[in-house]
Amino acid sequence: MRLSAATLGRLAPGVERFAYDRKTQAAGIVHFGIGAFHRAHQAWYTDRAMDAGDRDWAILGVSLRSAGVAEQMNPQDGLYSVIERSAAGSRARVVGAVGRVLVASREPEAAIAALAAAETRIVSFTITEKGYCRAPDGSLDPALAGSGSVFRFLAEGLRRRRDAGLPGLTLLSCDNLADNGRVLERLLADYCARHDPALGEWIAANCACPATMVDRIVPATTETDRAEAAALLGLDDAAAVMTEPFSQWVIEDRFAGPRPGWEAVGAQLVADVAPYETAKLRMLNGAHSALAYLGLERGHAFVHEAIADPVLRPLVERLMRREAATSFAAAPGQDLAAYADALLARFANPALAHRLAQIAMDGSQKVPQRWLATLAAHQARGERCPAILAALGAWLRHLRGDGAPVDDPRAGELGAVVRATGLRPAAEALFGVGGLMASGWRPDEADLAAISAAA
């Protein structure tokens, strides 16, 4: 029997679930990109905030293209379970915050109408780095920001709100982008400048794009995971997500209107997200990417296997503690040594089957903020980052096609450079002045030698 509103009463004993009446909750949030991470993170926080007494913050999910999540969740009335795994065992909670899921490519009018609805107050996003339609220099790429992009839906929905005399919205990016709120704000302004400058002025005056930092490891769900969920729930759950007990959500306290009481259930509302975001991008995500490319070429499949490798663990510890953690100024009270300890413990969690191949996806979109920013900060002080340089070499070998299949929007372009020229010339072409991935870091002769050392 499948999880749904009709079968909730059949949940196995011990499974946590919401206590509020879902039928009375207005959809205050429209969320683009309702994948596993959102369900284990923002929707999980929102569910518990409503359970604590907040109301009318139900989530309408929108998938831009794929119907997969809608097909998982809609037959279940939007219900799903979050399974937290640790060495001590697993525990399950059924989340009721999501009402239904639209597929924008099939139902564009419904998605636009949801954005224009009077009860909508927040639009949130986990559309991955690719969803922001950026050119290599970070600007909006008009060729990517077409009729199927999130910008088209936002512009049309916000235009209808303006014309109806409704208030603006909080546009809440929850993607792993440096200063994600400002990135979204800038790209949406660029889109409007091309298509409707007057709308851009209205958005600037009436909407807010707070920055956020999100952190929870959420591996892709497998059929084995779904079988475990069914055993825990006593019901089949096609939309179950597996995660770790740890979660963190830091949000800039800059909203255009009302918001859920997320801080009552563990989120942090702060004036400046930047130090938390930087720690996460450079320490956690940077270490994850290093483990992915170095671990895959050493034959590992999962994060917990790679961090147990006696060759890789010291390298990753160096990356976190001596390279990433020293590349920026921490916020008052932000303990980066303790954060590194917690990260290593999380990576070693044997109950969380976090695949290195999943982390290795879209490397060209991740490398700049995860590694290149740290390299630039140390270069400005005359220092080197041998752990990151080793990881960069592994990424270039991955692009060359040495091991696991490459899943990256720039795989053809960048891979062709590496195969045609070799690692050292490719590193010069990618990262030098005017390079294909130009940044504030410019590799010198010693850097290039380190990158190509294990070729």
mmCIF file of N, CA and C in Angstrom, residues 153-275:
data_model
loop_
_atom_site.group_PDB
_atom_site.id
_atom_site.type_symbol
_atom_site.label_atom_id
_atom_site.label_comp_id
_atom_site.label_asym_id
_atom_site.label_seq_id
_atom_site.Cartn_x
_atom_site.Cartn_y
_atom_site.Cartn_z
ATOM 1 N N PHE A 153 9.450 32.378 -16.229
ATOM 2 C CA PHE A 153 8.302 32.200 -15.339
ATOM 3 C C PHE A 153 8.240 33.301 -14.287
ATOM 4 N N LEU A 154 9.402 33.653 -13.727
ATOM 5 C CA LEU A 154 9.421 34.715 -12.730
ATOM 6 C C LEU A 154 8.934 36.036 -13.323
ATOM 7 N N ALA A 155 9.433 36.377 -14.488
ATOM 8 C CA ALA A 155 9.051 37.652 -15.087
ATOM 9 C C ALA A 155 7.556 37.711 -15.347
ATOM 10 N N GLU A 156 6.988 36.655 -15.904
ATOM 11 C CA GLU A 156 5.559 36.680 -16.215
ATOM 12 C C GLU A 156 4.719 36.684 -14.940
ATOM 13 N N GLY A 157 5.110 35.863 -13.946
ATOM 14 C CA GLY A 157 4.349 35.840 -12.695
ATOM 15 C C GLY A 157 4.414 37.167 -11.961
ATOM 16 N N LEU A 158 5.597 37.779 -11.912
ATOM 17 C CA LEU A 158 5.748 39.055 -11.213
ATOM 18 C C LEU A 158 5.061 40.189 -11.980
ATOM 19 N N ARG A 159 5.050 40.094 -13.290
ATOM 20 C CA ARG A 159 4.327 41.094 -14.077
ATOM 21 C C ARG A 159 2.839 41.068 -13.736
ATOM 22 N N ARG A 160 2.278 39.885 -13.613
ATOM 23 C CA ARG A 160 0.860 39.768 -13.263
ATOM 24 C C ARG A 160 0.599 40.291 -11.851
ATOM 25 N N ARG A 161 1.528 40.044 -10.943
ATOM 26 C CA ARG A 161 1.354 40.585 -9.589
ATOM 27 C C ARG A 161 1.332 42.116 -9.614
ATOM 28 N N ARG A 162 2.284 42.670 -10.334
ATOM 29 C CA ARG A 162 2.332 44.130 -10.433
ATOM 30 C C ARG A 162 1.038 44.678 -11.020
ATOM 31 N N ASP A 163 0.566 44.086 -12.106
ATOM 32 C CA ASP A 163 -0.623 44.585 -12.786
ATOM 33 C C ASP A 163 -1.875 44.427 -11.925
ATOM 34 N N ALA A 164 -1.854 43.428 -11.015
ATOM 35 C CA ALA A 164 -2.999 43.210 -10.131
ATOM 36 C C ALA A 164 -2.915 44.029 -8.854
ATOM 37 N N GLY A 165 -1.829 44.791 -8.682
ATOM 38 C CA GLY A 165 -1.665 45.580 -7.473
ATOM 39 C C GLY A 165 -1.274 44.775 -6.254
ATOM 40 N N LEU A 166 -0.718 43.571 -6.466
ATOM 41 C CA LEU A 166 -0.293 42.718 -5.353
ATOM 42 C C LEU A 166 1.129 43.076 -4.923
ATOM 43 N N PRO A 167 1.501 42.745 -3.694
ATOM 44 C CA PRO A 167 2.862 43.051 -3.240
ATOM 45 C C PRO A 167 3.902 42.175 -3.924
ATOM 46 N N GLY A 168 5.159 42.604 -3.826
ATOM 47 C CA GLY A 168 6.258 41.806 -4.352
ATOM 48 C C GLY A 168 6.489 40.559 -3.525
ATOM 49 N N LEU A 169 7.468 39.778 -3.924
ATOM 50 C CA LEU A 169 7.760 38.500 -3.289
ATOM 51 C C LEU A 169 9.195 38.459 -2.773
ATOM 52 N N THR A 170 9.420 37.593 -1.803
ATOM 53 C CA THR A 170 10.782 37.219 -1.428
ATOM 54 C C THR A 170 11.227 36.100 -2.366
ATOM 55 N N LEU A 171 12.353 36.287 -3.030
ATOM 56 C CA LEU A 171 12.914 35.308 -3.961
ATOM 57 C C LEU A 171 14.140 34.709 -3.284
ATOM 58 N N LEU A 172 14.018 33.459 -2.849
ATOM 59 C CA LEU A 172 14.964 32.859 -1.917
ATOM 60 C C LEU A 172 15.771 31.751 -2.590
ATOM 61 N N SER A 173 16.970 32.097 -3.045
ATOM 62 C CA SER A 173 17.848 31.087 -3.635
ATOM 63 C C SER A 173 18.458 30.223 -2.540
ATOM 64 N N CYS A 174 18.372 28.913 -2.717
ATOM 65 C CA CYS A 174 18.975 27.964 -1.776
ATOM 66 C C CYS A 174 19.981 27.075 -2.496
ATOM 67 N N ASP A 175 20.614 27.614 -3.522
ATOM 68 C CA ASP A 175 21.608 26.876 -4.293
ATOM 69 C C ASP A 175 23.021 27.233 -3.847
ATOM 70 N N ASN A 176 23.942 26.336 -4.154
ATOM 71 C CA ASN A 176 25.337 26.507 -3.741
ATOM 72 C C ASN A 176 26.074 27.461 -4.668
ATOM 73 N N LEU A 177 25.701 28.726 -4.589
ATOM 74 C CA LEU A 177 26.361 29.789 -5.327
ATOM 75 C C LEU A 177 26.862 30.818 -4.332
ATOM 76 N N ALA A 178 28.048 31.329 -4.554
ATOM 77 C CA ALA A 178 28.544 32.394 -3.692
ATOM 78 C C ALA A 178 27.617 33.594 -3.799
ATOM 79 N N ASP A 179 27.170 34.108 -2.644
ATOM 80 C CA ASP A 179 26.267 35.269 -2.591
ATOM 81 C C ASP A 179 25.047 35.023 -3.472
ATOM 82 N N ASN A 180 24.396 33.877 -3.241
ATOM 83 C CA ASN A 180 23.345 33.422 -4.154
ATOM 84 C C ASN A 180 22.194 34.403 -4.327
ATOM 85 N N GLY A 181 21.835 35.133 -3.254
ATOM 86 C CA GLY A 181 20.755 36.095 -3.383
ATOM 87 C C GLY A 181 21.084 37.204 -4.360
ATOM 88 N N ARG A 182 22.306 37.733 -4.278
ATOM 89 C CA ARG A 182 22.708 38.805 -5.195
ATOM 90 C C ARG A 182 22.858 38.281 -6.620
ATOM 91 N N VAL A 183 23.307 37.042 -6.762
ATOM 92 C CA VAL A 183 23.415 36.453 -8.100
ATOM 93 C C VAL A 183 22.034 36.382 -8.748
ATOM 94 N N LEU A 184 21.050 35.862 -8.009
ATOM 95 C CA LEU A 184 19.690 35.787 -8.543
ATOM 96 C C LEU A 184 19.153 37.173 -8.873
ATOM 97 N N GLU A 185 19.369 38.110 -7.965
ATOM 98 C CA GLU A 185 18.888 39.484 -8.162
ATOM 99 C C GLU A 185 19.487 40.098 -9.425
ATOM 100 N N ARG A 186 20.784 39.911 -9.608
ATOM 101 C CA ARG A 186 21.461 40.495 -10.771
ATOM 102 C C ARG A 186 21.006 39.849 -12.074
ATOM 103 N N LEU A 187 20.900 38.528 -12.086
ATOM 104 C CA LEU A 187 20.515 37.839 -13.310
ATOM 105 C C LEU A 187 19.069 38.140 -13.698
ATOM 106 N N LEU A 188 18.176 38.224 -12.706
ATOM 107 C CA LEU A 188 16.791 38.570 -13.000
ATOM 108 C C LEU A 188 16.700 40.003 -13.524
ATOM 109 N N ALA A 189 17.511 40.898 -12.961
ATOM 110 C CA ALA A 189 17.544 42.278 -13.465
ATOM 111 C C ALA A 189 18.041 42.307 -14.908
ATOM 112 N N ASP A 190 19.060 41.501 -15.223
ATOM 113 C CA ASP A 190 19.565 41.432 -16.598
ATOM 114 C C ASP A 190 18.492 40.924 -17.552
ATOM 115 N N TYR A 191 17.748 39.899 -17.106
ATOM 116 C CA TYR A 191 16.676 39.351 -17.942
ATOM 117 C C TYR A 191 15.620 40.417 -18.215
ATOM 118 N N CYS A 192 15.220 41.133 -17.165
ATOM 119 C CA CYS A 192 14.192 42.165 -17.334
ATOM 120 C C CYS A 192 14.704 43.328 -18.178
ATOM 121 N N ALA A 193 15.981 43.658 -18.053
ATOM 122 C CA ALA A 193 16.537 44.741 -18.874
ATOM 123 C C ALA A 193 16.409 44.418 -20.354
ATOM 124 N N ARG A 194 16.468 43.144 -20.697
ATOM 125 C CA ARG A 194 16.347 42.724 -22.089
ATOM 126 C C ARG A 194 14.894 42.657 -22.545
ATOM 127 N N HIS A 195 13.986 42.288 -21.619
ATOM 128 C CA HIS A 195 12.617 41.979 -22.013
ATOM 129 C C HIS A 195 11.569 42.981 -21.523
ATOM 130 N N ASP A 196 11.794 43.590 -20.348
ATOM 131 C CA ASP A 196 10.781 44.483 -19.767
ATOM 132 C C ASP A 196 11.440 45.355 -18.696
ATOM 133 N N PRO A 197 12.115 46.429 -19.092
ATOM 134 C CA PRO A 197 12.825 47.260 -18.116
ATOM 135 C C PRO A 197 11.936 47.822 -17.014
ATOM 136 N N ALA A 198 10.693 48.164 -17.334
ATOM 137 C CA ALA A 198 9.792 48.702 -16.308
ATOM 138 C C ALA A 198 9.503 47.656 -15.232
ATOM 139 N N LEU A 199 9.347 46.407 -15.646
ATOM 140 C CA LEU A 199 9.149 45.348 -14.666
ATOM 141 C C LEU A 199 10.379 45.214 -13.779
ATOM 142 N N GLY A 200 11.556 45.337 -14.358
ATOM 143 C CA GLY A 200 12.779 45.264 -13.565
ATOM 144 C C GLY A 200 12.817 46.318 -12.485
ATOM 145 N N GLU A 201 12.346 47.520 -12.793
ATOM 146 C CA GLU A 201 12.300 48.588 -11.792
ATOM 147 C C GLU A 201 11.317 48.243 -10.678
ATOM 148 N N TRP A 202 10.170 47.672 -11.034
ATOM 149 C CA TRP A 202 9.175 47.282 -10.023
ATOM 150 C C TRP A 202 9.735 46.187 -9.114
ATOM 151 N N ILE A 203 10.422 45.206 -9.701
ATOM 152 C CA ILE A 203 11.012 44.123 -8.909
ATOM 153 C C ILE A 203 12.048 44.681 -7.944
ATOM 154 N N ALA A 204 12.889 45.577 -8.426
ATOM 155 C CA ALA A 204 13.924 46.164 -7.566
ATOM 156 C C ALA A 204 13.317 46.895 -6.381
ATOM 157 N N ALA A 205 12.157 47.509 -6.576
ATOM 158 C CA ALA A 205 11.529 48.291 -5.518
ATOM 159 C C ALA A 205 10.662 47.461 -4.589
ATOM 160 N N ASN A 206 10.187 46.284 -5.040
ATOM 161 C CA ASN A 206 9.164 45.558 -4.280
ATOM 162 C C ASN A 206 9.535 44.143 -3.858
ATOM 163 N N CYS A 207 10.594 43.585 -4.411
ATOM 164 C CA CYS A 207 10.986 42.211 -4.089
ATOM 165 C C CYS A 207 12.314 42.207 -3.328
ATOM 166 N N ALA A 208 12.614 41.100 -2.679
ATOM 167 C CA ALA A 208 13.878 40.936 -1.958
ATOM 168 C C ALA A 208 14.476 39.584 -2.309
ATOM 169 N N CYS A 209 15.800 39.545 -2.388
ATOM 170 C CA CYS A 209 16.519 38.313 -2.713
ATOM 171 C C CYS A 209 17.553 38.042 -1.620
ATOM 172 N N PRO A 210 17.147 37.490 -0.477
ATOM 173 C CA PRO A 210 18.104 37.238 0.602
ATOM 174 C C PRO A 210 19.124 36.172 0.204
ATOM 175 N N ALA A 211 20.304 36.285 0.766
ATOM 176 C CA ALA A 211 21.316 35.237 0.608
ATOM 177 C C ALA A 211 21.032 34.118 1.616
ATOM 178 N N THR A 212 21.420 32.916 1.263
ATOM 179 C CA THR A 212 21.254 31.774 2.170
ATOM 180 C C THR A 212 22.491 30.884 2.114
ATOM 181 N N MET A 213 22.639 30.073 3.143
ATOM 182 C CA MET A 213 23.602 28.979 3.138
ATOM 183 C C MET A 213 22.857 27.738 3.590
ATOM 184 N N VAL A 214 22.908 26.695 2.798
ATOM 185 C CA VAL A 214 22.202 25.452 3.110
ATOM 186 C C VAL A 214 23.214 24.321 3.235
ATOM 187 N N ASP A 215 22.954 23.406 4.142
ATOM 188 C CA ASP A 215 23.895 22.307 4.345
ATOM 189 C C ASP A 215 23.171 21.091 4.892
ATOM 190 N N ARG A 216 23.112 20.065 4.091
ATOM 191 C CA ARG A 216 22.674 18.739 4.513
ATOM 192 C C ARG A 216 23.055 17.781 3.399
ATOM 193 N N ILE A 217 23.680 16.690 3.744
ATOM 194 C CA ILE A 217 24.070 15.714 2.734
ATOM 195 C C ILE A 217 22.865 14.851 2.403
ATOM 196 N N VAL A 218 22.487 14.852 1.111
ATOM 197 C CA VAL A 218 21.292 14.117 0.662
ATOM 198 C C VAL A 218 21.670 13.305 -0.579
ATOM 199 N N PRO A 219 22.068 12.060 -0.408
ATOM 200 C CA PRO A 219 22.409 11.241 -1.572
ATOM 201 C C PRO A 219 21.185 10.953 -2.434
ATOM 202 N N ALA A 220 21.415 10.599 -3.679
ATOM 203 C CA ALA A 220 20.324 10.177 -4.547
ATOM 204 C C ALA A 220 19.684 8.913 -3.980
ATOM 205 N N THR A 221 18.365 8.846 -3.991
ATOM 206 C CA THR A 221 17.635 7.710 -3.436
ATOM 207 C C THR A 221 17.685 6.528 -4.399
ATOM 208 N N THR A 222 17.961 5.343 -3.868
ATOM 209 C CA THR A 222 18.029 4.126 -4.666
ATOM 210 C C THR A 222 16.820 3.229 -4.367
ATOM 211 N N GLU A 223 16.667 2.186 -5.145
ATOM 212 C CA GLU A 223 15.582 1.241 -4.880
ATOM 213 C C GLU A 223 15.781 0.539 -3.535
ATOM 214 N N THR A 224 17.033 0.305 -3.160
ATOM 215 C CA THR A 224 17.309 -0.275 -1.844
ATOM 216 C C THR A 224 16.853 0.684 -0.745
ATOM 217 N N ASP A 225 17.084 1.976 -0.943
ATOM 218 C CA ASP A 225 16.628 2.981 0.024
ATOM 219 C C ASP A 225 15.104 2.957 0.146
ATOM 220 N N ARG A 226 14.414 2.868 -0.983
ATOM 221 C CA ARG A 226 12.945 2.859 -0.949
ATOM 222 C C ARG A 226 12.423 1.620 -0.234
ATOM 223 N N ALA A 227 13.145 0.514 -0.383
ATOM 224 C CA ALA A 227 12.753 -0.696 0.343
ATOM 225 C C ALA A 227 12.917 -0.494 1.848
ATOM 226 N N GLU A 228 14.006 0.189 2.245
ATOM 227 C CA GLU A 228 14.197 0.478 3.672
ATOM 228 C C GLU A 228 13.093 1.399 4.185
ATOM 229 N N ALA A 229 12.748 2.411 3.381
ATOM 230 C CA ALA A 229 11.684 3.331 3.784
ATOM 231 C C ALA A 229 10.371 2.584 3.972
ATOM 232 N N ALA A 230 10.058 1.669 3.055
ATOM 233 C CA ALA A 230 8.816 0.901 3.169
ATOM 234 C C ALA A 230 8.800 0.065 4.442
ATOM 235 N N ALA A 231 9.956 -0.501 4.801
ATOM 236 C CA ALA A 231 10.032 -1.297 6.027
ATOM 237 C C ALA A 231 9.826 -0.420 7.264
ATOM 238 N N LEU A 232 10.353 0.798 7.243
ATOM 239 C CA LEU A 232 10.194 1.697 8.382
ATOM 240 C C LEU A 232 8.776 2.242 8.493
ATOM 241 N N LEU A 233 8.185 2.586 7.340
ATOM 242 C CA LEU A 233 6.875 3.235 7.334
ATOM 243 C C LEU A 233 5.718 2.255 7.410
ATOM 244 N N GLY A 234 5.930 1.062 6.891
ATOM 245 C CA GLY A 234 4.817 0.142 6.719
ATOM 246 C C GLY A 234 4.010 0.477 5.474
ATOM 247 N N LEU A 235 4.520 1.406 4.633
ATOM 248 C CA LEU A 235 3.878 1.832 3.396
ATOM 249 C C LEU A 235 4.957 2.102 2.354
ATOM 250 N N ASP A 236 4.626 1.923 1.086
ATOM 251 C CA ASP A 236 5.559 2.265 0.021
ATOM 252 C C ASP A 236 5.617 3.780 -0.137
ATOM 253 N N ASP A 237 6.809 4.296 -0.382
ATOM 254 C CA ASP A 237 7.000 5.737 -0.560
ATOM 255 C C ASP A 237 7.949 5.959 -1.726
ATOM 256 N N ALA A 238 7.396 6.313 -2.882
ATOM 257 C CA ALA A 238 8.213 6.522 -4.076
ATOM 258 C C ALA A 238 9.057 7.783 -3.983
ATOM 259 N N ALA A 239 8.708 8.698 -3.067
ATOM 260 C CA ALA A 239 9.399 9.987 -2.969
ATOM 261 C C ALA A 239 10.292 10.088 -1.734
ATOM 262 N N ALA A 240 10.579 8.986 -1.080
ATOM 263 C CA ALA A 240 11.410 9.005 0.130
ATOM 264 C C ALA A 240 12.783 9.590 -0.149
ATOM 265 N N VAL A 241 13.323 10.305 0.840
ATOM 266 C CA VAL A 241 14.687 10.829 0.739
ATOM 267 C C VAL A 241 15.498 10.371 1.946
ATOM 268 N N MET A 242 16.767 10.086 1.692
ATOM 269 C CA MET A 242 17.688 9.649 2.734
ATOM 270 C C MET A 242 18.654 10.784 3.043
ATOM 271 N N THR A 243 18.966 10.988 4.308
ATOM 272 C CA THR A 243 19.853 12.074 4.671
ATOM 273 C C THR A 243 20.558 11.759 5.978
ATOM 274 N N GLU A 244 21.348 12.709 6.444
ATOM 275 C CA GLU A 244 22.075 12.585 7.702
ATOM 276 C C GLU A 244 21.315 13.324 8.802
ATOM 277 N N PRO A 245 21.635 13.091 10.056
ATOM 278 C CA PRO A 245 20.968 13.844 11.130
ATOM 279 C C PRO A 245 21.292 15.334 11.108
ATOM 280 N N PHE A 246 22.474 15.716 10.645
ATOM 281 C CA PHE A 246 22.893 17.118 10.642
ATOM 282 C C PHE A 246 22.135 17.924 9.591
ATOM 283 N N SER A 247 21.787 19.152 9.922
ATOM 284 C CA SER A 247 21.284 20.098 8.924
ATOM 285 C C SER A 247 21.623 21.505 9.382
ATOM 286 N N GLN A 248 21.797 22.413 8.431
ATOM 287 C CA GLN A 248 22.074 23.814 8.737
ATOM 288 C C GLN A 248 21.442 24.677 7.655
ATOM 289 N N TRP A 249 20.815 25.785 8.097
ATOM 290 C CA TRP A 249 20.226 26.743 7.166
ATOM 291 C C TRP A 249 20.440 28.129 7.747
ATOM 292 N N VAL A 250 21.267 28.926 7.079
ATOM 293 C CA VAL A 250 21.559 30.293 7.494
ATOM 294 C C VAL A 250 20.938 31.218 6.459
ATOM 295 N N ILE A 251 20.108 32.168 6.902
ATOM 296 C CA ILE A 251 19.328 33.007 5.993
ATOM 297 C C ILE A 251 19.551 34.476 6.340
ATOM 298 N N GLU A 252 19.836 35.273 5.338
ATOM 299 C CA GLU A 252 19.919 36.721 5.534
ATOM 300 C C GLU A 252 18.527 37.246 5.882
ATOM 301 N N ASP A 253 18.421 37.990 6.953
ATOM 302 C CA ASP A 253 17.116 38.464 7.430
ATOM 303 C C ASP A 253 16.700 39.697 6.618
ATOM 304 N N ARG A 254 16.287 39.439 5.377
ATOM 305 C CA ARG A 254 15.929 40.514 4.450
ATOM 306 C C ARG A 254 14.812 40.009 3.542
ATOM 307 N N PHE A 255 13.590 40.152 4.030
ATOM 308 C CA PHE A 255 12.424 39.606 3.339
ATOM 309 C C PHE A 255 11.535 40.739 2.830
ATOM 310 N N ALA A 256 10.790 40.446 1.751
ATOM 311 C CA ALA A 256 9.871 41.436 1.203
ATOM 312 C C ALA A 256 8.541 41.462 1.935
ATOM 313 N N GLY A 257 8.270 40.454 2.734
ATOM 314 C CA GLY A 257 6.995 40.353 3.433
ATOM 315 C C GLY A 257 7.068 39.273 4.485
ATOM 316 N N PRO A 258 5.938 38.661 4.835
ATOM 317 C CA PRO A 258 5.928 37.628 5.882
ATOM 318 C C PRO A 258 6.782 36.425 5.497
ATOM 319 N N ARG A 259 7.161 35.662 6.518
ATOM 320 C CA ARG A 259 7.938 34.441 6.307
ATOM 321 C C ARG A 259 7.583 33.448 7.407
ATOM 322 N N PRO A 260 7.847 32.163 7.186
ATOM 323 C CA PRO A 260 7.643 31.184 8.257
ATOM 324 C C PRO A 260 8.615 31.427 9.414
ATOM 325 N N GLY A 261 8.291 30.903 10.572
ATOM 326 C CA GLY A 261 9.179 30.990 11.727
ATOM 327 C C GLY A 261 10.227 29.899 11.693
ATOM 328 N N TRP A 262 11.043 29.903 10.649
ATOM 329 C CA TRP A 262 12.053 28.851 10.490
ATOM 330 C C TRP A 262 13.058 28.837 11.637
ATOM 331 N N GLU A 263 13.321 30.015 12.227
ATOM 332 C CA GLU A 263 14.302 30.061 13.311
ATOM 333 C C GLU A 263 13.834 29.280 14.539
ATOM 334 N N ALA A 264 12.539 29.058 14.682
ATOM 335 C CA ALA A 264 12.021 28.298 15.820
ATOM 336 C C ALA A 264 12.342 26.810 15.707
ATOM 337 N N VAL A 265 12.727 26.370 14.512
ATOM 338 C CA VAL A 265 13.033 24.947 14.311
ATOM 339 C C VAL A 265 14.469 24.750 13.827
ATOM 340 N N GLY A 266 15.351 25.717 14.133
ATOM 341 C CA GLY A 266 16.778 25.480 13.924
ATOM 342 C C GLY A 266 17.464 26.325 12.883
ATOM 343 N N ALA A 267 16.747 27.049 12.028
ATOM 344 C CA ALA A 267 17.414 27.911 11.058
ATOM 345 C C ALA A 267 18.014 29.120 11.773
ATOM 346 N N GLN A 268 19.028 29.704 11.167
ATOM 347 C CA GLN A 268 19.673 30.892 11.718
ATOM 348 C C GLN A 268 19.358 32.083 10.828
ATOM 349 N N LEU A 269 18.761 33.144 11.391
ATOM 350 C CA LEU A 269 18.512 34.392 10.679
ATOM 351 C C LEU A 269 19.609 35.366 11.074
ATOM 352 N N VAL A 270 20.399 35.818 10.110
ATOM 353 C CA VAL A 270 21.579 36.638 10.405
ATOM 354 C C VAL A 270 21.618 37.855 9.495
ATOM 355 N N ALA A 271 22.450 38.828 9.883
ATOM 356 C CA ALA A 271 22.629 40.024 9.058
ATOM 357 C C ALA A 271 23.533 39.755 7.873
ATOM 358 N N ASP A 272 24.503 38.839 8.028
ATOM 359 C CA ASP A 272 25.484 38.579 6.968
ATOM 360 C C ASP A 272 25.736 37.086 6.862
ATOM 361 N N VAL A 273 25.340 36.508 5.765
ATOM 362 C CA VAL A 273 25.485 35.066 5.533
ATOM 363 C C VAL A 273 26.893 34.713 5.050
ATOM 364 N N ALA A 274 27.623 35.698 4.535
ATOM 365 C CA ALA A 274 28.849 35.430 3.777
ATOM 366 C C ALA A 274 29.849 34.511 4.484
ATOM 367 N N PRO A 275 30.194 34.727 5.770
ATOM 368 C CA PRO A 275 31.196 33.836 6.370
ATOM 369 C C PRO A 275 30.726 32.373 6.470
#
